[in-house]
Coordinates of C-alpha atoms and ligand atoms in Angstrom, one line a residue:
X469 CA 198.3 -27.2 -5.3
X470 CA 199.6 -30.3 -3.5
X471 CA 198.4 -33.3 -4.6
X472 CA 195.7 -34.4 -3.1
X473 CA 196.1 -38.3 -0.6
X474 CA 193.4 -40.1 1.6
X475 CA 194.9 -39.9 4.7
X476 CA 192.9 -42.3 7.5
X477 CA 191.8 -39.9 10.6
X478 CA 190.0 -41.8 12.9
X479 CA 189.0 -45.3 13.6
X480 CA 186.6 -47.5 15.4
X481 CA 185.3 -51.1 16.3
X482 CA 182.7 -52.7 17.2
X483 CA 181.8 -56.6 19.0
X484 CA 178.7 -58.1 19.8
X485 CA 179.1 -59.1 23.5
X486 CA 178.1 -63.0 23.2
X487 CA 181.4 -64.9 23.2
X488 CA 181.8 -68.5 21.7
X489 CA 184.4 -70.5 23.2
X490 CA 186.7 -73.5 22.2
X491 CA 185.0 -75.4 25.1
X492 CA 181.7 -74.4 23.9
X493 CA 182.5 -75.6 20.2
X494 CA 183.5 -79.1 21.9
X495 CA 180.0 -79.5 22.6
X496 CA 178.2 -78.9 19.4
X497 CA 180.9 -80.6 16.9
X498 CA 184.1 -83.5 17.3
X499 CA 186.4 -80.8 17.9
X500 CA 188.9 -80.0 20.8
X501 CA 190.9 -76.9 22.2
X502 CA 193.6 -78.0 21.7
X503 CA 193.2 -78.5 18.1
X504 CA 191.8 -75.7 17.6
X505 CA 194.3 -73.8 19.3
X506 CA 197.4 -75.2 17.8
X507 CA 195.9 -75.1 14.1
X508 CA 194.7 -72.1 14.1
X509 CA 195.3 -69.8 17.1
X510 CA 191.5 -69.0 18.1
X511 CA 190.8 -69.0 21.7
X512 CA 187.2 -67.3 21.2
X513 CA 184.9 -65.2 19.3
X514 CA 182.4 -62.8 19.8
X515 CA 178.9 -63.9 18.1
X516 CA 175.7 -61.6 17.8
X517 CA 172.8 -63.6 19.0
X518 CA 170.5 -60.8 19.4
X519 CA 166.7 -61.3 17.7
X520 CA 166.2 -59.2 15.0
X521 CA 169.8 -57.8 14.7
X522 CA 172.3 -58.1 11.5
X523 CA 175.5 -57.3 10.2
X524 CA 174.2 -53.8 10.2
X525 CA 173.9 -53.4 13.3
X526 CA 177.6 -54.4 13.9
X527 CA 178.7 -52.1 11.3
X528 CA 176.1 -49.2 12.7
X529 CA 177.9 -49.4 16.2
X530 CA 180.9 -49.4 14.4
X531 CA 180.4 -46.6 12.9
X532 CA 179.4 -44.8 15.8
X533 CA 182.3 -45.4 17.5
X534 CA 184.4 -44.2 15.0
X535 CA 182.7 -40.7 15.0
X536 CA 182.8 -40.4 18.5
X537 CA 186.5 -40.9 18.7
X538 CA 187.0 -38.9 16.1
X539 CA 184.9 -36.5 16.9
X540 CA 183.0 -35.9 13.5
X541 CA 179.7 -35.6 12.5
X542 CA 177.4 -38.0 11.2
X543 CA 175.8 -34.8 8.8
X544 CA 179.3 -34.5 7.2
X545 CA 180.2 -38.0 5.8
X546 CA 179.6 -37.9 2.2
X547 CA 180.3 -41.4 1.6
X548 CA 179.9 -45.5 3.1
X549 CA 181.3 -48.1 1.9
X550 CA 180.7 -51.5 3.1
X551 CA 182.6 -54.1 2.4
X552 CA 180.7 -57.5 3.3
X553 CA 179.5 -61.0 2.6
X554 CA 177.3 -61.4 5.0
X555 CA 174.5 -58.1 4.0
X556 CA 171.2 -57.9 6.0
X557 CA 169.3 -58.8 2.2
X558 CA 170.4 -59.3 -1.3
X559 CA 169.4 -55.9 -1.5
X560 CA 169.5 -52.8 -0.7
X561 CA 172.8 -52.5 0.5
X562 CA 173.8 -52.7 4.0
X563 CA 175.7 -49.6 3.6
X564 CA 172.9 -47.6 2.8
X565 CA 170.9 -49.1 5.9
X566 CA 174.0 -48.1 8.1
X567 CA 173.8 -44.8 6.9
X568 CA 170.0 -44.5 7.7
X569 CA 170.4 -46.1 11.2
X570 CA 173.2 -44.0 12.3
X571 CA 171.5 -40.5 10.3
X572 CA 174.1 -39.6 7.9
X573 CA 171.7 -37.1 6.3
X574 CA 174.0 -36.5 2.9
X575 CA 175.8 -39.7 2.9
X576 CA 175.6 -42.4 -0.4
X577 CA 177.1 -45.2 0.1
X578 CA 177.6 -48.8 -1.3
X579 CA 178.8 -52.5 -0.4
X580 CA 181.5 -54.2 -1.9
X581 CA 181.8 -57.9 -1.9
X582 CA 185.0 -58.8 -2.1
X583 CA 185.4 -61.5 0.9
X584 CA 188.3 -61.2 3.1
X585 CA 189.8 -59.0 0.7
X586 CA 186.6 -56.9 1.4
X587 CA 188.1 -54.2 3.5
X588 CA 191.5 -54.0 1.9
X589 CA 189.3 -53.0 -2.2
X590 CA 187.3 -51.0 -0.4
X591 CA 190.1 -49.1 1.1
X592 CA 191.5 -48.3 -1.7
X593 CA 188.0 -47.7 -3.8
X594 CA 187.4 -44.8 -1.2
X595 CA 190.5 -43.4 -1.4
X596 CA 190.1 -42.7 -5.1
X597 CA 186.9 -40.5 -4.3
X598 CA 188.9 -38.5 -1.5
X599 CA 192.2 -38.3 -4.0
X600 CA 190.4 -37.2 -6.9
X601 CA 189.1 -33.8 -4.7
X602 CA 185.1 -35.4 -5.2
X603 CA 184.3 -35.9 -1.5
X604 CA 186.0 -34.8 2.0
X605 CA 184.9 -37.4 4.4
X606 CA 184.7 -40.9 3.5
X607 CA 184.0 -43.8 5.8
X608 CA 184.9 -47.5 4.6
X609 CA 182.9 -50.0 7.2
X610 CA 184.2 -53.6 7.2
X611 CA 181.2 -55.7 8.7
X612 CA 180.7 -59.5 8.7
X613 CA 178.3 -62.0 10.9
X614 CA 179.5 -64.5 10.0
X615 CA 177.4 -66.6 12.3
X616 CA 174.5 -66.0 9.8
X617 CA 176.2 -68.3 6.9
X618 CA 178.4 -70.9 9.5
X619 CA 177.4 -74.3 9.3
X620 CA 177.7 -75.7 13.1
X621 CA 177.9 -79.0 12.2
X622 CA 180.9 -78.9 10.3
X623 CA 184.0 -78.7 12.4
X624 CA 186.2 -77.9 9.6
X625 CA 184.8 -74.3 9.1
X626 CA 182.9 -73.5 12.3
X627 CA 185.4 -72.9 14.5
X628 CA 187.3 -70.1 12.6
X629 CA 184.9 -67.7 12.0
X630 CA 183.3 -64.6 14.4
X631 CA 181.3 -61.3 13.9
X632 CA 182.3 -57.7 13.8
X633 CA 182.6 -54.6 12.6
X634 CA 185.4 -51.7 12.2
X635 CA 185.7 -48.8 10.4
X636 CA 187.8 -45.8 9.3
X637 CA 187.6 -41.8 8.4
X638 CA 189.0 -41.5 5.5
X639 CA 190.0 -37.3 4.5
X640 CA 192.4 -35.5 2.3
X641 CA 196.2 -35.0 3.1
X642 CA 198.3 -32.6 1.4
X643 CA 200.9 -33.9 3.5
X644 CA 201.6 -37.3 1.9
X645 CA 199.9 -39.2 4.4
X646 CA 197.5 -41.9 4.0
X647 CA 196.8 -44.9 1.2
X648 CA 199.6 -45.0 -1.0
X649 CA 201.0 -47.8 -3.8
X650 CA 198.3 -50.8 -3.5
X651 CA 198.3 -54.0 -6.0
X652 CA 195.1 -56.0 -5.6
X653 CA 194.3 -58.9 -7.4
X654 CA 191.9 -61.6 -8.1
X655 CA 191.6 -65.0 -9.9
X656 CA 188.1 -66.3 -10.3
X657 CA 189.5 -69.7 -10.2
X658 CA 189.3 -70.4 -7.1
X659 CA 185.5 -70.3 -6.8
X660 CA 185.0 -73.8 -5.8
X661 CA 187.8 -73.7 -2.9
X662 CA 185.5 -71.1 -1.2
X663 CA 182.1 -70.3 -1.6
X664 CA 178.7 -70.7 -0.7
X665 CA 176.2 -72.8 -2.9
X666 CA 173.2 -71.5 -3.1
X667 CA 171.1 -68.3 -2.1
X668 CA 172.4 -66.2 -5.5
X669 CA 170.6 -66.6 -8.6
X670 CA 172.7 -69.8 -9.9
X671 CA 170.8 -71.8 -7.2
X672 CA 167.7 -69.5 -5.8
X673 CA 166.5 -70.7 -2.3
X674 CA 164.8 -73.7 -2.0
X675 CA 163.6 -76.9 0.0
X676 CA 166.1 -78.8 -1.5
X677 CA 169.1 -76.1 -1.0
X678 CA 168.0 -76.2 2.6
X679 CA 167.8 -79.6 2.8
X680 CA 171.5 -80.1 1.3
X681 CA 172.7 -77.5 3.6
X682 CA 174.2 -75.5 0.4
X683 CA 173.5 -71.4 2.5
X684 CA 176.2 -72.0 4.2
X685 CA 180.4 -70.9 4.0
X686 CA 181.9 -73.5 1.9
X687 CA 186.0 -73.9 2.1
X688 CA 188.7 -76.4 1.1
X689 CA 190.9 -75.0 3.8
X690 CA 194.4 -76.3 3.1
X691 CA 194.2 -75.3 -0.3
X692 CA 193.3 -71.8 0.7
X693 CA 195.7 -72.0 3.1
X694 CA 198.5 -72.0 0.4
X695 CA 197.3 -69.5 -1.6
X696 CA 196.6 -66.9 0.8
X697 CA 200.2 -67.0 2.3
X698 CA 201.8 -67.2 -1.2
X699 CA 199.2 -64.3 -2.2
X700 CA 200.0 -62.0 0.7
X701 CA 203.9 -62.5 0.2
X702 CA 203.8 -61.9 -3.3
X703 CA 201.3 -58.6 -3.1
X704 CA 203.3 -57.4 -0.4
X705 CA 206.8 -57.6 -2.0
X706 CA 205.0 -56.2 -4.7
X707 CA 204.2 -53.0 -3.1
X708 CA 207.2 -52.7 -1.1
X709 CA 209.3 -52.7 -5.1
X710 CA 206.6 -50.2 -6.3
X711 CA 207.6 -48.2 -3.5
X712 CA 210.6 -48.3 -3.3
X713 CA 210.7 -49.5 0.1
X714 CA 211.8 -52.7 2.0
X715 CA 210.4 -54.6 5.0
X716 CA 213.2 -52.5 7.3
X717 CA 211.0 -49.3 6.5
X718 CA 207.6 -50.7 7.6
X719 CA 206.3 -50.0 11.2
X720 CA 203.9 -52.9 10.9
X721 CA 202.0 -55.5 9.0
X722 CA 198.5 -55.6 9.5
X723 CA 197.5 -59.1 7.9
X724 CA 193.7 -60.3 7.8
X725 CA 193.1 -62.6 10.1
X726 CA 192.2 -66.0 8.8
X727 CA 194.4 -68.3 11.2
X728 CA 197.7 -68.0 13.3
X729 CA 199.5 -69.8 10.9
X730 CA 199.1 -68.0 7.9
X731 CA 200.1 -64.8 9.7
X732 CA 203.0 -66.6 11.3
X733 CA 204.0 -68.0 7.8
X734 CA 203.4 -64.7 5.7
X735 CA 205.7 -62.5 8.6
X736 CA 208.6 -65.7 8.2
X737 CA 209.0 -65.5 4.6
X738 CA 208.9 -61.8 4.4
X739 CA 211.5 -61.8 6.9
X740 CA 209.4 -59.6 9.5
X741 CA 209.6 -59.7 13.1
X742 CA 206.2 -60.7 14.7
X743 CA 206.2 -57.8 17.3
X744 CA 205.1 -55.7 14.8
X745 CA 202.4 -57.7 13.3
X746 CA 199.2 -57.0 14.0
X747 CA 197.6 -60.1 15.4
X748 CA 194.0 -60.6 17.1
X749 CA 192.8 -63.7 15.8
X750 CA 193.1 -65.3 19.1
X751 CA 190.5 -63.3 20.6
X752 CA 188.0 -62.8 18.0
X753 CA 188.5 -65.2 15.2
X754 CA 188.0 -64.3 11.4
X755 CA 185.4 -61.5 11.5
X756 CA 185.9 -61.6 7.5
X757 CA 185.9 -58.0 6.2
X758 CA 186.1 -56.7 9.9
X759 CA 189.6 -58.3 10.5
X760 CA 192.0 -55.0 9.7
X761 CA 189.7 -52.4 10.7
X762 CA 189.3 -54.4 14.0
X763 CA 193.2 -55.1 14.5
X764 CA 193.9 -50.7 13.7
X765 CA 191.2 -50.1 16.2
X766 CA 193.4 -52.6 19.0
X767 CA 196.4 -50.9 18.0
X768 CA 195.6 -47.8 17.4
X769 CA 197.7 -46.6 20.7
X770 CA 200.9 -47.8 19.1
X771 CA 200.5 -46.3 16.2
X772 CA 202.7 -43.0 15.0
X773 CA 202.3 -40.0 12.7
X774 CA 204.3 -41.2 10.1
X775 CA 204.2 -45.1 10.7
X776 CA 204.3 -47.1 7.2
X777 CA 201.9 -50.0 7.6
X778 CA 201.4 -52.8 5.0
X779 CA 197.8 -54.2 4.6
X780 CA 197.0 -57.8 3.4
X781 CA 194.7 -59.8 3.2
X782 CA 193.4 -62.8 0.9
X783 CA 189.6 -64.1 0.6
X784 CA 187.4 -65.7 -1.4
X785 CA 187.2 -65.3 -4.8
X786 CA 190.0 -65.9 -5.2
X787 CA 190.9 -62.1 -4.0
X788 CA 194.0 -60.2 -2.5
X789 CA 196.4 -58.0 -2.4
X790 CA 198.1 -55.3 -0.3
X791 CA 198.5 -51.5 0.7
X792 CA 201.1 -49.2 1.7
X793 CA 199.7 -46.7 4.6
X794 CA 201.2 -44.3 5.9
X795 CA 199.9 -43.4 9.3
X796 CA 198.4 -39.8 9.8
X797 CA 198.3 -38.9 13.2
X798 CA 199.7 -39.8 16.9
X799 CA 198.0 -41.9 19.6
X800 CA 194.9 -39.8 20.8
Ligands
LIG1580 O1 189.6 -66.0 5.4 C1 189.4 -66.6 4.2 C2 190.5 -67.5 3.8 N1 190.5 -68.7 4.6 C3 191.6 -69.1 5.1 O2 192.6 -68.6 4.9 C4 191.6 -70.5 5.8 C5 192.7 -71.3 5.3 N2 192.7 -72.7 5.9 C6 192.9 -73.0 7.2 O3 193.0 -72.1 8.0 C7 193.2 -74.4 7.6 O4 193.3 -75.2 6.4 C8 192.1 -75.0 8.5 C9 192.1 -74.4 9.9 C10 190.7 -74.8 7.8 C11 192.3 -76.5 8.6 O5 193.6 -76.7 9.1 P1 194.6 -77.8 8.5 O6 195.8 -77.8 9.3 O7 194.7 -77.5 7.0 O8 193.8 -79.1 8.7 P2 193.3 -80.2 7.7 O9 192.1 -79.7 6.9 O10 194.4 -80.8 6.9 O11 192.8 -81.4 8.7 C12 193.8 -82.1 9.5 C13 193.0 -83.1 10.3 C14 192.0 -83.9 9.5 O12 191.9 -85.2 10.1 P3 192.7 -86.4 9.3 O13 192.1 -86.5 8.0 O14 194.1 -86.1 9.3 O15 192.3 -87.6 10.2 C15 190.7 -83.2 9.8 O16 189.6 -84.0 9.7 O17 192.3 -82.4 11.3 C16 190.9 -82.8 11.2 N3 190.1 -81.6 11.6 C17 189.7 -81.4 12.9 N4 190.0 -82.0 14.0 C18 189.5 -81.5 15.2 C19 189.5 -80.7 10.8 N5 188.9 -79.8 11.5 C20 189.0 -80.2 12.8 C21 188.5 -79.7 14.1 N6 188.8 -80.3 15.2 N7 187.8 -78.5 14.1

């Protein structure tokens, strides 16, 4: 018997409809289009301000969009997997209230917290179950509202970040297709470049945690800034030696989506042209682990059966890494 790949067969998105703009950040912090612009390559975001609704939700519609265009159905997914920071509670999971919402009868499911790098683990986690024969329809959900753990008063962070959700089908190929060599990494070292403070059980809720603003995203950006392009290179050269390929044999790069310069950056040193780099930021900023799914879901009508595709992304953590895809099916 052939062996057995997790091939990606459908795909879907999902943004709240509330946009925030550069002009509209102008009057809450000292900021300016301009430098928001330049610096990172944002324009505007979209931001669920709905009562009573989570990251859930995003990743609920999400999901539902994904089985639509695919055309599967919600009693035959075995398997969620969420990869988030931003769950409705420290627990359950959110993926297991995603499956409830949307009435995946037979579905378990999971989160994985893994920042940025959220979608790209998770990926590659489900992959494993569909490659080892275990289950035949696997969906990985990459949901963030980031809105929930933004601090608006500082201009530093709040401009960068959005909400959204996307997810993909994952189901076996005996034709090769699908999630191939992947190297994903992490160094816990850089926990105090990015983080948030309290709300886990170093630093449990309280007045004083409020009152210091510590619930909210925490990042020392320019030193992030370094790591994640040096992180994506390196991952990504990594995979292309593993397999044997080089950047002339990939259709497209499919970075996450943390500001216009790291992507910029990341395609320069690889020596990749920018047409075929996957690039959104500009109209929904960093949606965390939604970024990929969200930037397969735009392109999805230029993508080919056959198409190699290199996923990267680097979060919080530190994490990162990158995966070699190859693409399973023609424009719908
Ligand atoms: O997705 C997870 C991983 N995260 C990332 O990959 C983010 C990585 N980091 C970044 O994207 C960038 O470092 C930032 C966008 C966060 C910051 O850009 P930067 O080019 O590194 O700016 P900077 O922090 O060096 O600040 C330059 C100047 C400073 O002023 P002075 O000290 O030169 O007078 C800042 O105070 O820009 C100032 N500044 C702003 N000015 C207007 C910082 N934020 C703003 C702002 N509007 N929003």
């Amino acid at each position: 018997m052939a062996r057995l790949t997790a091939a990606i067969t459908g795909v879907g998105g999902y943004l709240p409809p509330d946009i925030l703009t550069n002009a509209d950040l102008e009057k809450m912090v000292d900021t300016n289009d301009e430098w928001i612009t330049s610096r990172t390559g944002i324009q505007e975001r979209h931001i669920l301000k709905e009562e009573g609704k989570a990251t859930s939700d995003l990743g609920v519609e999400a999901v539902k969009d994904l089985l639509k265009k695919s055309n599967t159905s919600k009693d035959d997914i075995d398997l969620i997997i969420c990869a988030t920071v931003t769950a409705d509670r420290v627990f359950p999971d959110t993926a297991n209230n995603i499956s409830y919402k949307v009435g995946c009868s037979k579905a378990f499911g999971f989160d994985v917290n893994a920042a940025c790098s959220g979608f790209l683990y998770s990926l590659n986690i489900g992959a494993k179950f569909i490659e080892s024969g275990t289950y035949q329809k696997v969906i990985v959900v990459g949901a963030d509202m980031m809105t929930s753990i933004v601090d608006y008063q500082d201009r530093t962070t709040c401009i960068l970040f959005g909400d959204g959700a996307g997810a993909v089908l994952l189901e076996p190929s005996e034709e090769g297709f699908g999630i191939k060599n992947a190297v994903l990494k992490a160094d816990g070292s850089g926990l105090p470049f990015l983080h948030m403070k309290a709300g886990g059980s170093l630093r449990p809720p309280s007045i004083e945690t409020i009152q210091n603003r510590e619930h909210y995203a925490y990042q020392e950006g320019k030193h992030v800034f370094k790591r994640a392009v040096n992180g994506m290179v390196e991952s990504t050269k990594e995979v292309l030696k593993q397999a044997n390929l080089s950047t002339e044999d990939i259709s497209w790069v499919v970075p996450h989506q943390a500001n216009k310069r790291i992507i910029d950056s990341v395609a320069h040193m690889l020596d990749f042209p920018m047409e075929r780099v996957m690039v959104n930021i500009h109209k929904y900023g960093n949606t965390t682990a939604a970024t990929i799914p969200l930037c397969l879901n735009d392109y999805e009508n230029q993508l080919k059966k056959g198409d190699k595709l290199i996923i990267t992304a680097f979060g919080g953590g530190f994490t990162w890494g990158s995966t070699l895809v190859e693409w399973a099916y023609d424009p719908l």
